[in-house]
Structures are given as structure tokens and as C-alpha cells.
Amino acid sequence: MARPKALVDMSQHYCPGCTHGIIHRLIAEAIDTLDIQDRTIGVASVGCSVFTYKYFDCDMQQAAHGRAPSAATGIKRVHPDTLVFTYQGDGDLAAIGTAEMLHAAIRGENITIIFVNNAIYGMTGGQMAPTTLVGQVTQTSPYGRQIETQGYPMKVSETLATIEGAAYIERVSVDSVKHIKAAKKAVEKAFRYQMEGKGFSLVELLSTCPTNWGLSPIEATDWLRENMLPHYPLGVYKDKGGEQA
Amino acid sequence: MAKVIFDEDRCKGCELCTTVCPKKIVVMAEDRINIKGFHPAQVIEQDKCIGCGFCAIICPDLVIEVENKGAKTCRKEC
Ligand SMILES: Cc1ncc(C[n+]2csc(CCOP(=O)(O)OP(=O)(O)O)c2C)c(N)n1
Ligand code: SF4
Ligand code: SF4
Ligand code: SF4
């Protein structure tokens, strides 16, 4: 077990115990496994993962907040033989970028979205996200998220599964070794499907934000298990390739 | 024999690796700090390591490398 080739050999800026780093590794391992490092183009978004473009050893583009799926659409259409993925947080994807994400799926764009759901805006200091859980305390929901005024947490994978253009949608988690192993398979499958021309794929990864959750990294993985897993059940929500098989 | 190597200066002291080791041999080095100012993780009793790689799988910062040459495989979670 060594550092994947598709990851630059440098220290990343993420907070101690932040699971963004695990997700980076899984993506790089999938690129290595499929042997497509020279044909991969990633699109970084806005959020804590904004520097993603420095960390992957492949071509990278940085998109405006929420617009990564649109940038990826253009890149993929000009370079159809490449693997094009976006790396987006829940603030980026499920708030300001909802339209772009949804319409990329509706159009059935042959791209892969790596969606990191940590139930909060990390980079800007812990404000409520569309994915924040009911009752969860954040900077902008100091009494906990209230359904009456702030509505329900958005379930991205379930929503996208209803869209005809989506080929593969799975929700995984990186809170434990077992879940990380399953997450690795999901990322690899999404990339493989894209290379096979199967169409739009999204892998939602439940992730921690120890800093803005106000918890230690170990407490944060426990919090994810106890609070996020019941509301965001893991599993395959759509698998067009699987249906055909 | 399995061997666990830590790139100590990359460690952020998050302690996640200490929670997954089936042999409980990954512990924090309380006697020193690394270049980032954290107590790094380390392995005590290297000979007890079964080379399962769990510590490396959970580390967000790619600090840990597990060399697993002819080691027993762990049957717990893999
Ligand atoms: C147009 C625009 N609006 C708002 C912002 C401020 N902003 C920066 S990151 C962010 C949200 C980040 O949250 P998320 O996508 O969940 O990623 P995380 O930091 O949690 O990984 C916001 C609102 C911005 N940079 N640009
Ligand atoms: S603020 Fe949260 S999401 Fe951002 S790097 Fe820190 S722990 Fe990770
Ligand atoms: S490889 Fe397994 S047994 Fe060895 S130190 Fe890491 S977690 Fe423990
Ligand atoms: S998981 Fe990695 S960064 Fe965290 S304490 Fe262990 S070696 Fe250090």
C-alpha cells in the first residue's frame, strides 16, 4: 500500500482528521487502477476542496462556485475520450450549484460528480447547508435546524435517481475501514462507467468536518455514524449498467 | 513480516489510525512533536502487526505505508 501515482506528493491543507483527504486518495487510486492518469481532467469547485487542483497529478480546472458540472460538460464534449470528474462539496453542489448539477444529470452528460456531503459549509466557517440535518447546530442555525423555517435536509442521491439521464448514483461513507473499501469500489465503478460511455454518474460520500462540527476527528466519525447514516442511507440508488447486466 | 512506516512530518495527530488497529499497536507519540507541531502517530510492538493496512486506509493524510510481505491476513473486517 503506497501513495497513488495520481496524487501529488505534498501535504494537503485540510484540517486534522478531515476526511476530504481519504476521498482524494480514493479518486487517485481509481485513476491508477484504470490507468487513465494521462487522460483524466478534474474540475475543482469552491469550498475547502478549492485547492484540489494542486493535489491531483492530472489536468485540472477550477470552476466558479457551483458551476463545476457546466465546466465539466464543456470539457467532456471537446475531449470525449477523457475521464472528466468534478469534486464538489454540499454547499457548492446542493445550494448555489443545484441547477447545474441537476441539468447535467437531466442531459445525461457523460461525466462523474464526486459529491462530498459533510452537512455544513466548511470553508466559510460552518454555516447551514441544504444537507444540514434537522436539529443540527451551525453558525446560521444556532438553535438547530428547524423544519418550520429552514425545511428538510436535501437528499441528493435520492433526487437524482428519479432522473432518466442519470446512469449511476451511489451513496457511500468514509467513516470506517469497511465503508472506505466500499467507497473505493463505487468511485472506481463510476469512472469505469464513464469510460464505457454509460452516462452521468454521481458518487455521494458522507464525510466529516470536525472543525465546524466542533468535535474531535474521532468524535466526528462517531457523529457521522450516529446522525448522518440514519438520514442518508448508503446504497446504490441507480445503476443503469447493472440493470442491463 | 509486515512493516508499518510513518511519514511522521505529514501527520496531523488526528488519532483516527489508533481507532482501527485490531492489535491496538498504533498509538500517539506523546514524547515528541513533528514539524507541523502535532504529536505524531507511531507503532509500538511492530512484531504484532498483521499487515491488515487498516491504519493506512483510514489516514486522511497518507502518512502510513504498510509493507505486507507474507504476513497473516486479518479476517475481522476484510
Ligand atoms: C459566488 C460565491 N458565493 C459564495 C461564496 C462563498 N463560499 C465559499 S465556499 C462556500 C461553501 C462551501 O461549502 P461546501 O461546498 O459544503 O464545501 P466544504 O467547504 O464543506 O468542503 C461558500 C458559500 C463564493 N466563494 N462565491
Ligand atoms: S473546515 Fe471542515 S471540511 Fe474544511 S478542511 Fe476543515 S474539517 Fe475539512
Ligand atoms: S497494518 Fe493493521 S495491525 Fe498493523 S499497525 Fe496497521 S492497523 Fe495495526
Ligand atoms: S490517521 Fe494519519 S494523520 Fe491521523 S494520527 Fe494517524 S497517521 Fe497521523
GROMACS .gro file of C-alpha atoms and ligand atoms in nm:
model
  373
    1MET     CA    1   0.000   0.000   0.000
    2ALA     CA    2   0.167   0.318  -0.119
    3ARG     CA    3   0.081   0.670  -0.233
    4PRO     CA    4  -0.119   0.655  -0.557
    5LYS     CA    5   0.059   0.794  -0.863
    6ALA     CA    6  -0.230   1.029  -0.943
    7LEU     CA    7  -0.179   1.222  -0.619
    8VAL     CA    8   0.096   1.484  -0.594
    9ASP     CA    9   0.347   1.407  -0.318
   10MET     CA   10   0.269   1.702  -0.091
   11SER     CA   11   0.095   1.780   0.235
   12GLN     CA   12  -0.269   1.887   0.193
   13HIS     CA   13  -0.420   2.187   0.371
   14TYR     CA   14  -0.721   2.009   0.524
   15CYS     CA   15  -0.781   2.023   0.899
   16PRO     CA   16  -0.659   1.729   1.111
   17GLY     CA   17  -0.889   1.429   1.066
   18CYS     CA   18  -1.092   1.587   0.786
   19THR     CA   19  -1.197   1.304   0.557
   20HIS     CA   20  -1.155   1.508   0.237
   21GLY     CA   21  -0.804   1.354   0.232
   22ILE     CA   22  -0.938   0.998   0.228
   23ILE     CA   23  -1.167   1.085  -0.064
   24HIS     CA   24  -0.875   1.237  -0.256
   25ARG     CA   25  -0.685   0.913  -0.213
   26LEU     CA   26  -0.979   0.701  -0.335
   27ILE     CA   27  -1.010   0.909  -0.652
   28ALA     CA   28  -0.636   0.885  -0.722
   29GLU     CA   29  -0.641   0.509  -0.661
   30ALA     CA   30  -0.927   0.469  -0.910
   31ILE     CA   31  -0.735   0.672  -1.170
   32ASP     CA   32  -0.432   0.448  -1.112
   33THR     CA   33  -0.636   0.127  -1.132
   34LEU     CA   34  -0.796   0.228  -1.461
   35ASP     CA   35  -0.457   0.353  -1.584
   36ILE     CA   36  -0.601   0.680  -1.717
   37GLN     CA   37  -0.384   0.941  -1.544
   38ASP     CA   38  -0.282   1.096  -1.878
   39ARG     CA   39  -0.646   1.110  -1.991
   40THR     CA   40  -0.810   1.249  -1.677
   41ILE     CA   41  -0.936   1.605  -1.630
   42GLY     CA   42  -1.069   1.709  -1.291
   43VAL     CA   43  -1.278   2.015  -1.212
   44ALA     CA   44  -1.228   2.169  -0.869
   45SER     CA   45  -1.512   2.363  -0.710
   46VAL     CA   46  -1.538   2.629  -0.440
   47GLY     CA   47  -1.521   2.515  -0.080
   48CYS     CA   48  -1.250   2.362   0.133
   49SER     CA   49  -1.160   2.148  -0.167
   50VAL     CA   50  -1.086   2.454  -0.382
   51PHE     CA   51  -0.716   2.357  -0.389
   52THR     CA   52  -0.795   2.013  -0.526
   53TYR     CA   53  -0.633   2.125  -0.848
   54LYS     CA   54  -0.295   2.128  -0.674
   55TYR     CA   55  -0.333   1.779  -0.531
   56PHE     CA   56  -0.424   1.560  -0.827
   57ASP     CA   57  -0.147   1.480  -1.071
   58CYS     CA   58  -0.365   1.519  -1.380
   59ASP     CA   59  -0.510   1.811  -1.575
   60MET     CA   60  -0.732   2.025  -1.353
   61GLN     CA   61  -0.964   2.320  -1.399
   62GLN     CA   62  -1.105   2.542  -1.125
   63ALA     CA   63  -1.471   2.636  -1.172
   64ALA     CA   64  -1.683   2.919  -1.032
   65HIS     CA   65  -1.894   2.831  -0.725
   66GLY     CA   66  -2.147   2.559  -0.817
   67ARG     CA   67  -2.060   2.564  -1.185
   68ALA     CA   68  -1.826   2.264  -1.199
   69PRO     CA   69  -2.075   2.037  -1.384
   70SER     CA   70  -2.111   2.300  -1.657
   71ALA     CA   71  -1.735   2.338  -1.694
   72ALA     CA   72  -1.709   1.959  -1.698
   73THR     CA   73  -1.977   1.940  -1.967
   74GLY     CA   74  -1.775   2.166  -2.195
   75ILE     CA   75  -1.450   1.981  -2.129
   76LYS     CA   76  -1.606   1.640  -2.189
   77ARG     CA   77  -1.775   1.745  -2.511
   78VAL     CA   78  -1.449   1.879  -2.651
   79HIS     CA   79  -1.247   1.582  -2.521
   80PRO     CA   80  -1.488   1.287  -2.528
   81ASP     CA   81  -1.210   1.031  -2.478
   82THR     CA   82  -1.102   1.166  -2.141
   83LEU     CA   83  -1.230   1.095  -1.793
   84VAL     CA   84  -1.388   1.413  -1.657
   85PHE     CA   85  -1.482   1.441  -1.292
   86THR     CA   86  -1.590   1.724  -1.064
   87TYR     CA   87  -1.515   1.742  -0.691
   88GLN     CA   88  -1.787   1.932  -0.507
   89GLY     CA   89  -1.899   1.994  -0.151
   90ASP     CA   90  -2.262   2.009  -0.042
   91GLY     CA   91  -2.269   2.388  -0.028
   92ASP     CA   92  -2.127   2.406  -0.378
   93LEU     CA   93  -2.339   2.128  -0.529
   94ALA     CA   94  -2.668   2.139  -0.340
   95ALA     CA   95  -2.710   2.515  -0.287
   96ILE     CA   96  -2.561   2.755  -0.541
   97GLY     CA   97  -2.495   2.474  -0.791
   98THR     CA   98  -2.827   2.286  -0.775
   99ALA     CA   99  -2.934   2.384  -1.125
  100GLU     CA  100  -2.602   2.292  -1.286
  101MET     CA  101  -2.585   1.955  -1.111
  102LEU     CA  102  -2.947   1.871  -1.187
  103HIS     CA  103  -2.934   1.971  -1.552
  104ALA     CA  104  -2.607   1.789  -1.616
  105ALA     CA  105  -2.790   1.475  -1.497
  106ILE     CA  106  -3.102   1.561  -1.700
  107ARG     CA  107  -2.889   1.599  -2.013
  108GLY     CA  108  -2.722   1.268  -1.930
  109GLU     CA  109  -2.376   1.422  -1.961
  110ASN     CA  110  -2.112   1.150  -1.954
  111ILE     CA  111  -1.927   1.298  -1.654
  112THR     CA  112  -1.874   1.190  -1.293
  113ILE     CA  113  -1.954   1.407  -0.993
  114ILE     CA  114  -1.771   1.331  -0.669
  115PHE     CA  115  -2.007   1.483  -0.415
  116VAL     CA  116  -1.870   1.533  -0.064
  117ASN     CA  117  -2.156   1.565   0.185
  118ASN     CA  118  -2.039   1.691   0.524
  119ALA     CA  119  -2.372   1.852   0.616
  120ILE     CA  120  -2.219   2.201   0.652
  121TYR     CA  121  -2.033   2.482   0.474
  122GLY     CA  122  -1.676   2.409   0.577
  123MET     CA  123  -1.465   2.675   0.411
  124THR     CA  124  -1.671   2.975   0.515
  125GLY     CA  125  -1.684   2.882   0.882
  126GLY     CA  126  -1.969   2.638   0.942
  127GLN     CA  127  -2.294   2.783   0.810
  128MET     CA  128  -2.603   2.569   0.749
  129ALA     CA  129  -2.607   2.378   0.418
  130PRO     CA  130  -2.909   2.231   0.236
  131THR     CA  131  -2.785   1.896   0.367
  132THR     CA  132  -2.763   2.006   0.734
  133LEU     CA  133  -2.963   1.765   0.950
  134VAL     CA  134  -3.279   1.860   1.137
  135GLY     CA  135  -3.176   1.991   1.477
  136GLN     CA  136  -2.810   2.029   1.377
  137VAL     CA  137  -2.647   2.337   1.527
  138THR     CA  138  -2.445   2.551   1.286
  139GLN     CA  139  -2.338   2.917   1.277
  140THR     CA  140  -2.662   3.007   1.100
  141SER     CA  141  -2.887   2.761   1.285
  142PRO     CA  142  -2.774   2.827   1.643
  143TYR     CA  143  -3.086   2.658   1.786
  144GLY     CA  144  -3.057   2.365   1.548
  145ARG     CA  145  -3.210   2.341   1.201
  146GLN     CA  146  -3.588   2.390   1.228
  147ILE     CA  147  -3.818   2.230   0.969
  148GLU     CA  148  -4.073   2.512   1.002
  149THR     CA  149  -3.833   2.784   0.893
  150GLN     CA  150  -3.547   2.603   0.722
  151GLY     CA  151  -3.711   2.299   0.567
  152TYR     CA  152  -3.581   1.947   0.532
  153PRO     CA  153  -3.227   1.827   0.452
  154MET     CA  154  -3.182   1.769   0.081
  155LYS     CA  155  -3.132   1.411  -0.031
  156VAL     CA  156  -2.923   1.447  -0.345
  157SER     CA  157  -2.878   1.079  -0.438
  158GLU     CA  158  -3.249   1.001  -0.397
  159THR     CA  159  -3.341   1.306  -0.603
  160LEU     CA  160  -3.102   1.228  -0.888
  161ALA     CA  161  -3.215   0.865  -0.900
  162THR     CA  162  -3.550   0.988  -1.035
  163ILE     CA  163  -3.380   1.148  -1.335
  164GLU     CA  164  -3.377   0.945  -1.655
  165GLY     CA  165  -3.043   1.084  -1.772
  166ALA     CA  166  -2.858   0.955  -1.465
  167ALA     CA  167  -2.680   0.622  -1.519
  168TYR     CA  168  -2.518   0.551  -1.185
  169ILE     CA  169  -2.587   0.703  -0.843
  170GLU     CA  170  -2.448   0.561  -0.518
  171ARG     CA  171  -2.412   0.692  -0.164
  172VAL     CA  172  -2.115   0.571   0.038
  173SER     CA  173  -1.932   0.685   0.352
  174VAL     CA  174  -1.572   0.719   0.469
  175ASP     CA  175  -1.624   0.682   0.844
  176SER     CA  176  -1.479   0.330   0.877
  177VAL     CA  177  -1.239   0.093   0.703
  178LYS     CA  178  -1.529  -0.118   0.579
  179HIS     CA  179  -1.712   0.182   0.436
  180ILE     CA  180  -1.394   0.325   0.281
  181LYS     CA  181  -1.339  -0.004   0.097
  182ALA     CA  182  -1.695   0.011  -0.040
  183ALA     CA  183  -1.647   0.379  -0.132
  184LYS     CA  184  -1.336   0.291  -0.328
  185LYS     CA  185  -1.534   0.041  -0.536
  186ALA     CA  186  -1.808   0.298  -0.602
  187VAL     CA  187  -1.566   0.565  -0.729
  188GLU     CA  188  -1.394   0.310  -0.949
  189LYS     CA  189  -1.727   0.191  -1.088
  190ALA     CA  190  -1.841   0.545  -1.169
  191PHE     CA  191  -1.516   0.615  -1.355
  192ARG     CA  192  -1.537   0.282  -1.539
  193TYR     CA  193  -1.895   0.352  -1.645
  194GLN     CA  194  -1.792   0.690  -1.779
  195MET     CA  195  -1.506   0.538  -1.981
  196GLU     CA  196  -1.757   0.285  -2.117
  197GLY     CA  197  -1.981   0.575  -2.224
  198LYS     CA  198  -2.269   0.478  -1.993
  199GLY     CA  199  -2.351   0.837  -1.900
  200PHE     CA  200  -2.393   1.060  -1.595
  201SER     CA  201  -2.268   0.928  -1.262
  202LEU     CA  202  -2.253   1.072  -0.912
  203VAL     CA  203  -2.099   0.922  -0.601
  204GLU     CA  204  -2.209   1.089  -0.278
  205LEU     CA  205  -1.957   1.042   0.000
  206LEU     CA  206  -2.061   1.114   0.359
  207SER     CA  207  -1.765   1.299   0.507
  208THR     CA  208  -1.671   1.471   0.832
  209CYS     CA  209  -1.597   1.834   0.918
  210PRO     CA  210  -1.451   1.804   1.268
  211THR     CA  211  -1.361   2.174   1.281
  212ASN     CA  212  -1.705   2.317   1.211
  213TRP     CA  213  -1.895   2.037   1.383
  214GLY     CA  214  -1.693   2.134   1.692
  215LEU     CA  215  -1.580   1.775   1.751
  216SER     CA  216  -1.253   1.586   1.761
  217PRO     CA  217  -1.186   1.376   1.449
  218ILE     CA  218  -1.279   1.056   1.636
  219GLU     CA  219  -1.598   1.212   1.775
  220ALA     CA  220  -1.680   1.337   1.425
  221THR     CA  221  -1.671   0.989   1.271
  222ASP     CA  222  -1.897   0.870   1.556
  223TRP     CA  223  -2.131   1.164   1.490
  224LEU     CA  224  -2.145   1.077   1.121
  225ARG     CA  225  -2.236   0.717   1.203
  226GLU     CA  226  -2.499   0.808   1.459
  227ASN     CA  227  -2.661   1.102   1.281
  228MET     CA  228  -2.587   1.102   0.910
  229LEU     CA  229  -2.618   0.731   0.831
  230PRO     CA  230  -2.981   0.704   0.951
  231HIS     CA  231  -3.087   1.006   0.745
  232TYR     CA  232  -2.866   0.935   0.444
  233PRO     CA  233  -2.887   0.558   0.389
  234LEU     CA  234  -2.595   0.410   0.199
  235GLY     CA  235  -2.654   0.217  -0.120
  236VAL     CA  236  -2.693   0.215  -0.495
  237TYR     CA  237  -2.978   0.446  -0.597
  238LYS     CA  238  -2.946   0.395  -0.969
  239ASP     CA  239  -2.743   0.158  -1.184
  240LYS     CA  240  -2.837   0.151  -1.550
  241GLY     CA  241  -2.539  -0.068  -1.637
  242GLY     CA  242  -2.634  -0.307  -1.359
  243GLU     CA  243  -2.993  -0.327  -1.483
  244GLN     CA  244  -2.869  -0.434  -1.825
  245ALA     CA  245  -2.634  -0.694  -1.685
  246MET     CA  246   0.669  -0.984   0.824
  247ALA     CA  247   0.451  -0.678   0.796
  248LYS     CA  248   0.610  -0.340   0.841
  249VAL     CA  249   0.440  -0.007   0.908
  250ILE     CA  250   0.622   0.310   0.807
  251PHE     CA  251   0.510   0.660   0.912
  252ASP     CA  252   0.596   0.974   0.717
  253GLU     CA  253   0.594   1.149   1.053
  254ASP     CA  254   0.614   1.510   0.941
  255ARG     CA  255   0.293   1.467   0.737
  256CYS     CA  256   0.096   1.350   1.044
  257LYS     CA  257  -0.169   1.588   1.181
  258GLY     CA  258  -0.225   1.398   1.502
  259CYS     CA  259  -0.591   1.326   1.429
  260GLU     CA  260  -0.572   0.986   1.603
  261LEU     CA  261  -0.807   0.815   1.356
  262CYS     CA  262  -0.549   0.543   1.288
  263THR     CA  263  -0.538   0.450   1.657
  264THR     CA  264  -0.908   0.352   1.649
  265VAL     CA  265  -0.890   0.091   1.374
  266CYS     CA  266  -0.587  -0.123   1.458
  267PRO     CA  267  -0.708  -0.475   1.553
  268LYS     CA  268  -0.385  -0.524   1.752
  269LYS     CA  269  -0.405  -0.185   1.925
  270ILE     CA  270  -0.040  -0.113   1.847
  271VAL     CA  271  -0.091   0.229   1.682
  272VAL     CA  272  -0.053   0.497   1.948
  273MET     CA  273   0.033   0.865   1.964
  274ALA     CA  274   0.394   0.959   2.042
  275GLU     CA  275   0.339   1.182   2.344
  276ASP     CA  276   0.715   1.238   2.386
  277ARG     CA  277   0.772   1.439   2.067
  278ILE     CA  278   0.613   1.678   1.817
  279ASN     CA  279   0.665   1.689   1.442
  280ILE     CA  280   0.737   1.979   1.208
  281LYS     CA  281   0.366   2.071   1.200
  282GLY     CA  282   0.352   2.083   1.579
  283PHE     CA  283   0.150   1.766   1.634
  284HIS     CA  284   0.222   1.456   1.836
  285PRO     CA  285   0.262   1.203   1.553
  286ALA     CA  286   0.119   0.852   1.546
  287GLN     CA  287   0.356   0.558   1.576
  288VAL     CA  288   0.354   0.181   1.604
  289ILE     CA  289   0.473   0.008   1.916
  290GLU     CA  290   0.545  -0.363   1.912
  291GLN     CA  291   0.594  -0.380   1.536
  292ASP     CA  292   0.617  -0.761   1.551
  293LYS     CA  293   0.248  -0.782   1.648
  294CYS     CA  294   0.139  -0.613   1.322
  295ILE     CA  295  -0.065  -0.840   1.096
  296GLY     CA  296  -0.032  -0.611   0.792
  297CYS     CA  297  -0.405  -0.552   0.755
  298GLY     CA  298  -0.348  -0.197   0.635
  299PHE     CA  299  -0.646  -0.054   0.824
  300CYS     CA  300  -0.435   0.227   0.974
  301ALA     CA  301  -0.324   0.334   0.625
  302ILE     CA  302  -0.677   0.310   0.483
  303ILE     CA  303  -0.827   0.549   0.741
  304CYS     CA  304  -0.540   0.802   0.744
  305PRO     CA  305  -0.659   1.117   0.561
  306ASP     CA  306  -0.302   1.241   0.511
  307LEU     CA  307  -0.125   0.943   0.354
  308VAL     CA  308   0.117   0.924   0.643
  309ILE     CA  309   0.121   0.547   0.670
  310GLU     CA  310   0.260   0.283   0.441
  311VAL     CA  311   0.216  -0.083   0.521
  312GLU     CA  312   0.454  -0.335   0.373
  313ASN     CA  313   0.291  -0.671   0.388
  314LYS     CA  314   0.527  -0.943   0.285
  315GLY     CA  315   0.389  -1.285   0.371
  316ALA     CA  316   0.201  -1.156   0.672
  317LYS     CA  317  -0.114  -1.320   0.803
  318THR     CA  318  -0.427  -1.153   0.674
  319CYS     CA  319  -0.684  -1.024   0.913
  320ARG     CA  320  -1.021  -1.192   0.897
  321LYS     CA  321  -1.214  -0.941   1.100
  322GLU     CA  322  -1.328  -0.682   0.851
  323CYS     CA  323  -1.170  -0.755   0.516
  324LIG     C1  324  -2.043   3.319  -0.579
  324LIG     C2  325  -1.994   3.284  -0.444
  324LIG     N1  326  -2.082   3.283  -0.340
  324LIG     C3  327  -2.040   3.249  -0.216
  324LIG     C4  328  -1.911   3.215  -0.192
  324LIG     C5  329  -1.867   3.179  -0.051
  324LIG     N2  330  -1.843   3.038  -0.033
  324LIG     C6  331  -1.719   2.987  -0.041
  324LIG     S1  332  -1.713   2.820  -0.009
  324LIG     C7  333  -1.881   2.815   0.019
  324LIG     C8  334  -1.948   2.686   0.057
  324LIG     C9  335  -1.856   2.574   0.088
  324LIG     O1  336  -1.921   2.464   0.140
  324LIG     P1  337  -1.917   2.320   0.076
  324LIG     O2  338  -1.943   2.326  -0.070
  324LIG     O3  339  -2.010   2.235   0.155
  324LIG     O4  340  -1.767   2.269   0.088
  324LIG     P2  341  -1.679   2.239   0.218
  324LIG     O5  342  -1.604   2.366   0.242
  324LIG     O6  343  -1.770   2.199   0.329
  324LIG     O7  344  -1.588   2.127   0.176
  324LIG    C10  345  -1.936   2.943   0.003
  324LIG    C11  346  -2.078   2.972   0.023
  324LIG    C12  347  -1.822   3.218  -0.303
  324LIG     N3  348  -1.693   3.184  -0.288
  324LIG     N4  349  -1.866   3.252  -0.426
  325SF4     S1  350  -1.329   2.318   0.763
  325SF4    FE1  351  -1.420   2.114   0.771
  325SF4     S2  352  -1.435   2.043   0.558
  325SF4    FE2  353  -1.291   2.216   0.565
  325SF4     S3  354  -1.088   2.122   0.584
  325SF4    FE3  355  -1.160   2.173   0.790
  325SF4     S4  356  -1.262   1.989   0.864
  325SF4    FE4  357  -1.241   1.969   0.641
  326SF4     S1  358  -0.137  -0.273   0.950
  326SF4    FE1  359  -0.310  -0.339   1.079
  326SF4     S2  360  -0.215  -0.445   1.253
  326SF4    FE2  361  -0.051  -0.330   1.151
  326SF4     S3  362  -0.043  -0.139   1.264
  326SF4    FE3  363  -0.179  -0.102   1.089
  326SF4     S4  364  -0.385  -0.144   1.167
  326SF4    FE4  365  -0.239  -0.231   1.315
  327SF4     S1  366  -0.456   0.894   1.083
  327SF4    FE1  367  -0.274   0.975   0.980
  327SF4     S2  368  -0.271   1.194   1.027
  327SF4    FE2  369  -0.412   1.095   1.171
  327SF4     S3  370  -0.286   1.049   1.352
  327SF4    FE3  371  -0.284   0.867   1.223
  327SF4     S4  372  -0.103   0.891   1.095
  327SF4    FE4  373  -0.145   1.090   1.181
   0.00000   0.00000   0.00000
